[in-house]
Amino acid sequence: MPEVIVVTDETPLLRAENLTKYYDSSGGFLDSLLGNSQDVKAVDGVDLELYEGETLGVVGESGCGKSTLARALLRLVEPTDGSVYFQQRVEEDGEPAGRREVDLTTVSSDDLRDLRTDLQYIFQDPFSSLNPRLTVGDIIGEPLDIHDIATGDERTERIYELLETVGLNPSHTHRYPHEFSGGQRQRIGIARALAVDPEVIVCDEPVSALDVSVQAQILNLLEDLQDELGLSYIFIAHDLSVVEHISDRIAVMYLGEFAEVGSTDEVFSPPYHPYTEALLSAIPEPDPLWEGDQIFLPGTVPSPLDPPSGCRFHTRCPQIIQPAAYDLEQDVWRSVVDLKLRVKDAETLESIATVPDETPADDATSRTSIRELPSAQFESVIRSEYDLPTELSDSSAERALSQAIDELYEDNVTGATARLDDAFTSPCEKHHPEPAQTGTNHRIACLLQDERYDGDRFEAVDADSGSGSDNAVADD
Amino acid sequence: MTKTTDGRGRIQITGFDADEVKEREPLSDWQETSGGEAVGRWTRVWERFKRNRTALIGLTIVAVMSLLAIFARPVEVMGLTVQPISLAPYPPEEILWIRHDVSQNTPPSWSHPMGIDGEARDVFSRVLAGGRYSISIGFVVVAITGTIGLVYGSISGYFGGWIDEVMMRIVDMILAFPALILAMIIVSMFGGGYWQLVAAFTIFGWATYARLMRGEVLKIKENEYVMAAKALGARDRLVIFRHIVPNAVPPLIVYATLQIGTVVIGVAALGFLGLGMDPGTAEWGTMLENGRNAIIPGPGGDIRWWITVFPGAAIFLFVMSMNMIGDGVNDALDAQETGVAGGGDK
Ligand code: SF4
């Protein structure tokens, strides 16, 4: 089942398979006793590889589960499912003797403690990641004590050395974290991670809490350290511009899943995942010669409590695929889907559309609900709310839409939901896109890249219920 | 200084490399010279506490009262005199008219500054020595309950889940009853006496500390440095006692300071109800109880006020000073948390 793509003969240093973390969102003991629990699907089946000496950037909006992924990778939170394999250095009689694969999710806590010397973590918030009651020396010395790396003079020596490595003065050893600026604190955090001489460092948004001028310094420091010590990084960030310079490969994450993984160049050039494309268009462009439109994503990230079916991005995707039967303009189609999704979630008519202020009203004070509008006006309010033309270009689509609006007018929300569902269901809602290979090491999880998509139509709709030859369909 | 390119976001910017950056303004206003010697956290708290006049007065009173209690009579440990000084002119239990020329119920005079009580005992000596019971029970009880509560609350808060659930339901059960009632039940079961009194306030007294500590631990646990310690491979014990407890303990200290006064009042209350020490003992609450009938005017129509006023004043003075200290500690620690030096705050 795991599709391991061998790009080089090299085995990845760290490899996650189907890594999954669900949080129980129930209010506590009583709730779980009553069965009221619901899972927050923070990370849902992520596969990733990290090769020696490279930097893998992981990008996503806040709430997409990237921090949870980072923590689950190092088992700082217990993963719900999946495995993380690490090629651990093995020593025999003090001599390096190759590597051995261990699964982080199953090792004993003692072995895990040993693995902490190979896998380290840099935290996002330089203010809360350092214990305010300990001196810098104690903070950096802690890993040395835990793993019996150095004691006495040797320990002091090592602390000085680490402080110098990260660009701090050894005389800072006896000071407390509050005496330092954000950037300096982040350096202390880096020194602490380096103390155990790790191979892999997971950097969880290490610069997002810092001033822009300081960000560059920290990024440079991380890059220098990588060259010097041969480190491999997993670098979490919330925007592409930060990881662009530091990453060899980039993974774009959306709602607990990877939408796209590829080398930095591949991610920054077509073919794009529609989500990546939107993120790229949002990078502020200082180049006045650049001509491009920013793609605005409608709505907010849906709740990971109940992620959308099929492709999780379909509630916001500008390129959502049309059913084979229609041929609408893409933005009209998007609007139709928006209306449909809203009707589905709506409990009352009022939450579907509101009367615009300028609507001529006989009695301006009482007319606040669209219920009271006459039929024709009702329809135009709905259409203008969702940017729909007065008539869709496709006649069968138009028929279904106007019937649904009529049903809404009769306050039959359920009926309208059923009709809209019937007429306008995108393949994106039904099929969970599997990552498709679009380059040597480039994977995009989007039906547009699926082989069943022929550039215009997605043809698997009928096939998957019939022949069963279509084994790639994974309905959630 | 930009070069146009066709690649999206691939602008080349020069003059922004690390060497140039080094020449820029320092990262913070902290200078090698401005810091002075690094001062520990408790030193800073003490500096702040010292500036609080009320708290210092309280501390002085408590210190003087404690010293007076210690030096009131010689202390013997297993037949060996470890403290020979005797400030009180008479043994507190001695009935004076047997060997001295005094009578019962004498008002204060130069030779007996607090008068003589109804059993012909020197009230001054009794008040001095009485502090031994009240004050030491206060400190002992708070030390024991605080420690139990700290460990209990830390475990409950740190491990969470059903462990927390069970442990906190036990605490809820204890806290459902008034502390003094529970103490009375224990004393009436085991009888009066020093260690019985300690037990009376200890057996259930730790519950509030536990609850306080748990809440604090839950808060501290969220800090990234706790996860950082785990990422370094620290064991639970180290995480709790090095990273969580030192950061969670300030509110506990404030509460404990105030609690010393409360326990002293509790001991006095039990004594006044006749449930504390043996009736003749020189303990402030017990003395009040003995002097109860002295408030009623005696044969000559006079009120023998000195028998109750002095032990009462001692209780009042001690508890008030303890509260003054508690407030001072609270302010000193509070400033620590929120001021410039505010460790974990942003
Ligand atoms: S599968 Fe459909 S909804 Fe998802 S990203 Fe691709 S086009 Fe958009």
PDB file of C-alpha atoms in Angstrom, chain A residues 129-262:
ATOM      1  CA  SER A 129      10.236  27.636  24.927  1.00  0.00           C
ATOM      2  CA  LEU A 130      12.883  28.601  27.480  1.00  0.00           C
ATOM      3  CA  ASN A 131      12.296  27.978  31.155  1.00  0.00           C
ATOM      4  CA  PRO A 132      12.410  31.456  32.727  1.00  0.00           C
ATOM      5  CA  ARG A 133      13.827  30.061  35.966  1.00  0.00           C
ATOM      6  CA  LEU A 134      16.960  28.567  34.484  1.00  0.00           C
ATOM      7  CA  THR A 135      20.108  30.304  33.365  1.00  0.00           C
ATOM      8  CA  VAL A 136      21.233  29.994  29.786  1.00  0.00           C
ATOM      9  CA  GLY A 137      23.968  27.659  30.919  1.00  0.00           C
ATOM     10  CA  ASP A 138      21.477  25.376  32.626  1.00  0.00           C
ATOM     11  CA  ILE A 139      19.171  25.416  29.633  1.00  0.00           C
ATOM     12  CA  ILE A 140      21.888  24.410  27.224  1.00  0.00           C
ATOM     13  CA  GLY A 141      23.482  22.109  29.779  1.00  0.00           C
ATOM     14  CA  GLU A 142      20.280  20.175  30.374  1.00  0.00           C
ATOM     15  CA  PRO A 143      20.577  17.857  27.355  1.00  0.00           C
ATOM     16  CA  LEU A 144      24.224  17.283  28.303  1.00  0.00           C
ATOM     17  CA  ASP A 145      23.123  16.135  31.753  1.00  0.00           C
ATOM     18  CA  ILE A 146      20.205  14.040  30.546  1.00  0.00           C
ATOM     19  CA  HIS A 147      22.311  12.040  28.128  1.00  0.00           C
ATOM     20  CA  ASP A 148      25.512  12.088  30.207  1.00  0.00           C
ATOM     21  CA  ILE A 149      27.339  13.768  27.380  1.00  0.00           C
ATOM     22  CA  ALA A 150      29.630  15.940  29.415  1.00  0.00           C
ATOM     23  CA  THR A 151      30.243  16.836  33.035  1.00  0.00           C
ATOM     24  CA  GLY A 152      32.325  19.309  34.968  1.00  0.00           C
ATOM     25  CA  ASP A 153      34.768  21.430  33.012  1.00  0.00           C
ATOM     26  CA  GLU A 154      33.995  19.592  29.839  1.00  0.00           C
ATOM     27  CA  ARG A 155      30.348  20.548  30.223  1.00  0.00           C
ATOM     28  CA  THR A 156      31.196  24.219  30.735  1.00  0.00           C
ATOM     29  CA  GLU A 157      33.530  24.055  27.776  1.00  0.00           C
ATOM     30  CA  ARG A 158      30.816  22.543  25.602  1.00  0.00           C
ATOM     31  CA  ILE A 159      28.278  25.182  26.644  1.00  0.00           C
ATOM     32  CA  TYR A 160      30.690  27.971  25.714  1.00  0.00           C
ATOM     33  CA  GLU A 161      31.342  26.293  22.425  1.00  0.00           C
ATOM     34  CA  LEU A 162      27.635  25.943  21.650  1.00  0.00           C
ATOM     35  CA  LEU A 163      26.964  29.567  22.523  1.00  0.00           C
ATOM     36  CA  GLU A 164      29.687  30.619  20.154  1.00  0.00           C
ATOM     37  CA  THR A 165      28.363  28.338  17.426  1.00  0.00           C
ATOM     38  CA  VAL A 166      25.015  30.097  17.484  1.00  0.00           C
ATOM     39  CA  GLY A 167      26.565  33.532  17.639  1.00  0.00           C
ATOM     40  CA  LEU A 168      26.189  34.361  21.318  1.00  0.00           C
ATOM     41  CA  ASN A 169      28.839  35.392  23.769  1.00  0.00           C
ATOM     42  CA  PRO A 170      30.010  32.697  26.230  1.00  0.00           C
ATOM     43  CA  SER A 171      29.789  35.272  28.995  1.00  0.00           C
ATOM     44  CA  HIS A 172      26.025  35.021  28.700  1.00  0.00           C
ATOM     45  CA  THR A 173      26.053  31.655  30.424  1.00  0.00           C
ATOM     46  CA  HIS A 174      24.836  32.887  33.780  1.00  0.00           C
ATOM     47  CA  ARG A 175      22.065  35.112  32.518  1.00  0.00           C
ATOM     48  CA  TYR A 176      18.369  34.412  32.445  1.00  0.00           C
ATOM     49  CA  PRO A 177      16.302  34.160  29.260  1.00  0.00           C
ATOM     50  CA  HIS A 178      14.349  37.351  29.967  1.00  0.00           C
ATOM     51  CA  GLU A 179      17.526  39.350  29.528  1.00  0.00           C
ATOM     52  CA  PHE A 180      17.641  38.473  25.845  1.00  0.00           C
ATOM     53  CA  SER A 181      15.801  39.590  22.737  1.00  0.00           C
ATOM     54  CA  GLY A 182      13.584  37.256  20.727  1.00  0.00           C
ATOM     55  CA  GLY A 183      16.282  36.504  18.184  1.00  0.00           C
ATOM     56  CA  GLN A 184      18.853  35.806  20.865  1.00  0.00           C
ATOM     57  CA  ARG A 185      16.453  33.514  22.660  1.00  0.00           C
ATOM     58  CA  GLN A 186      15.848  31.607  19.480  1.00  0.00           C
ATOM     59  CA  ARG A 187      19.619  31.188  19.217  1.00  0.00           C
ATOM     60  CA  ILE A 188      19.621  29.745  22.719  1.00  0.00           C
ATOM     61  CA  GLY A 189      16.914  27.308  21.634  1.00  0.00           C
ATOM     62  CA  ILE A 190      19.029  26.315  18.662  1.00  0.00           C
ATOM     63  CA  ALA A 191      22.078  25.815  20.873  1.00  0.00           C
ATOM     64  CA  ARG A 192      20.026  23.586  23.139  1.00  0.00           C
ATOM     65  CA  ALA A 193      18.957  21.461  20.182  1.00  0.00           C
ATOM     66  CA  LEU A 194      22.528  21.243  18.924  1.00  0.00           C
ATOM     67  CA  ALA A 195      23.888  20.153  22.286  1.00  0.00           C
ATOM     68  CA  VAL A 196      23.110  16.491  21.657  1.00  0.00           C
ATOM     69  CA  ASP A 197      24.730  16.586  18.216  1.00  0.00           C
ATOM     70  CA  PRO A 198      21.581  15.645  16.313  1.00  0.00           C
ATOM     71  CA  GLU A 199      21.174  14.581  12.697  1.00  0.00           C
ATOM     72  CA  VAL A 200      17.652  15.783  12.102  1.00  0.00           C
ATOM     73  CA  ILE A 201      16.126  18.961  13.470  1.00  0.00           C
ATOM     74  CA  VAL A 202      12.461  19.704  13.155  1.00  0.00           C
ATOM     75  CA  CYS A 203      12.049  23.476  13.100  1.00  0.00           C
ATOM     76  CA  ASP A 204       8.513  24.449  14.007  1.00  0.00           C
ATOM     77  CA  GLU A 205       8.070  27.948  12.573  1.00  0.00           C
ATOM     78  CA  PRO A 206      11.333  29.067  14.143  1.00  0.00           C
ATOM     79  CA  VAL A 207      11.184  32.585  12.756  1.00  0.00           C
ATOM     80  CA  SER A 208       7.496  33.434  12.617  1.00  0.00           C
ATOM     81  CA  ALA A 209       7.548  35.093  16.041  1.00  0.00           C
ATOM     82  CA  LEU A 210      10.527  37.278  15.192  1.00  0.00           C
ATOM     83  CA  ASP A 211      11.034  40.663  13.565  1.00  0.00           C
ATOM     84  CA  VAL A 212      11.639  40.497   9.869  1.00  0.00           C
ATOM     85  CA  SER A 213      15.216  41.743  10.180  1.00  0.00           C
ATOM     86  CA  VAL A 214      15.986  39.090  12.756  1.00  0.00           C
ATOM     87  CA  GLN A 215      14.283  36.382  10.699  1.00  0.00           C
ATOM     88  CA  ALA A 216      16.943  36.614   8.029  1.00  0.00           C
ATOM     89  CA  GLN A 217      19.708  36.236  10.590  1.00  0.00           C
ATOM     90  CA  ILE A 218      18.178  33.137  12.101  1.00  0.00           C
ATOM     91  CA  LEU A 219      17.563  31.601   8.679  1.00  0.00           C
ATOM     92  CA  ASN A 220      21.160  32.277   7.732  1.00  0.00           C
ATOM     93  CA  LEU A 221      22.338  30.742  10.963  1.00  0.00           C
ATOM     94  CA  LEU A 222      20.287  27.610  10.324  1.00  0.00           C
ATOM     95  CA  GLU A 223      21.703  27.338   6.815  1.00  0.00           C
ATOM     96  CA  ASP A 224      25.278  27.784   8.029  1.00  0.00           C
ATOM     97  CA  LEU A 225      24.771  25.146  10.685  1.00  0.00           C
ATOM     98  CA  GLN A 226      23.416  22.773   8.084  1.00  0.00           C
ATOM     99  CA  ASP A 227      26.532  23.148   5.949  1.00  0.00           C
ATOM    100  CA  GLU A 228      28.828  22.876   8.901  1.00  0.00           C
ATOM    101  CA  LEU A 229      27.222  19.962  10.722  1.00  0.00           C
ATOM    102  CA  GLY A 230      25.457  18.135   7.904  1.00  0.00           C
ATOM    103  CA  LEU A 231      22.041  18.518   9.486  1.00  0.00           C
ATOM    104  CA  SER A 232      18.738  17.626   7.874  1.00  0.00           C
ATOM    105  CA  TYR A 233      15.820  19.922   8.561  1.00  0.00           C
ATOM    106  CA  ILE A 234      12.103  19.647   8.476  1.00  0.00           C
ATOM    107  CA  PHE A 235      11.147  23.261   8.347  1.00  0.00           C
ATOM    108  CA  ILE A 236       7.576  24.208   9.178  1.00  0.00           C
ATOM    109  CA  ALA A 237       6.287  27.589   8.033  1.00  0.00           C
ATOM    110  CA  HIS A 238       3.029  29.232   7.230  1.00  0.00           C
ATOM    111  CA  ASP A 239       4.033  30.885   4.048  1.00  0.00           C
ATOM    112  CA  LEU A 240       5.956  29.843   1.024  1.00  0.00           C
ATOM    113  CA  SER A 241       8.241  32.842   0.893  1.00  0.00           C
ATOM    114  CA  VAL A 242       9.991  31.825   4.124  1.00  0.00           C
ATOM    115  CA  VAL A 243      10.738  28.269   3.070  1.00  0.00           C
ATOM    116  CA  GLU A 244      11.601  29.085  -0.507  1.00  0.00           C
ATOM    117  CA  HIS A 245      15.174  30.052   0.214  1.00  0.00           C
ATOM    118  CA  ILE A 246      15.967  27.446   2.763  1.00  0.00           C
ATOM    119  CA  SER A 247      14.208  24.370   1.372  1.00  0.00           C
ATOM    120  CA  ASP A 248      15.373  21.757  -1.083  1.00  0.00           C
ATOM    121  CA  ARG A 249      11.925  20.274  -1.192  1.00  0.00           C
ATOM    122  CA  ILE A 250       8.568  21.627  -0.122  1.00  0.00           C
ATOM    123  CA  ALA A 251       5.410  19.960   1.046  1.00  0.00           C
ATOM    124  CA  VAL A 252       2.181  21.955   1.001  1.00  0.00           C
ATOM    125  CA  MET A 253      -0.250  20.911   3.657  1.00  0.00           C
ATOM    126  CA  TYR A 254      -3.984  21.448   3.757  1.00  0.00           C
ATOM    127  CA  LEU A 255      -6.277  20.204   6.513  1.00  0.00           C
ATOM    128  CA  GLY A 256      -4.071  17.421   7.751  1.00  0.00           C
ATOM    129  CA  GLU A 257      -3.006  16.132   4.342  1.00  0.00           C
ATOM    130  CA  PHE A 258      -0.241  16.869   1.909  1.00  0.00           C
ATOM    131  CA  ALA A 259      -1.616  18.571  -1.184  1.00  0.00           C
ATOM    132  CA  GLU A 260       1.668  18.711  -3.014  1.00  0.00           C
ATOM    133  CA  VAL A 261       5.233  17.568  -2.445  1.00  0.00           C
ATOM    134  CA  GLY A 262       8.140  18.347  -4.691  1.00  0.00           C
TER     135      GLY A 262
END
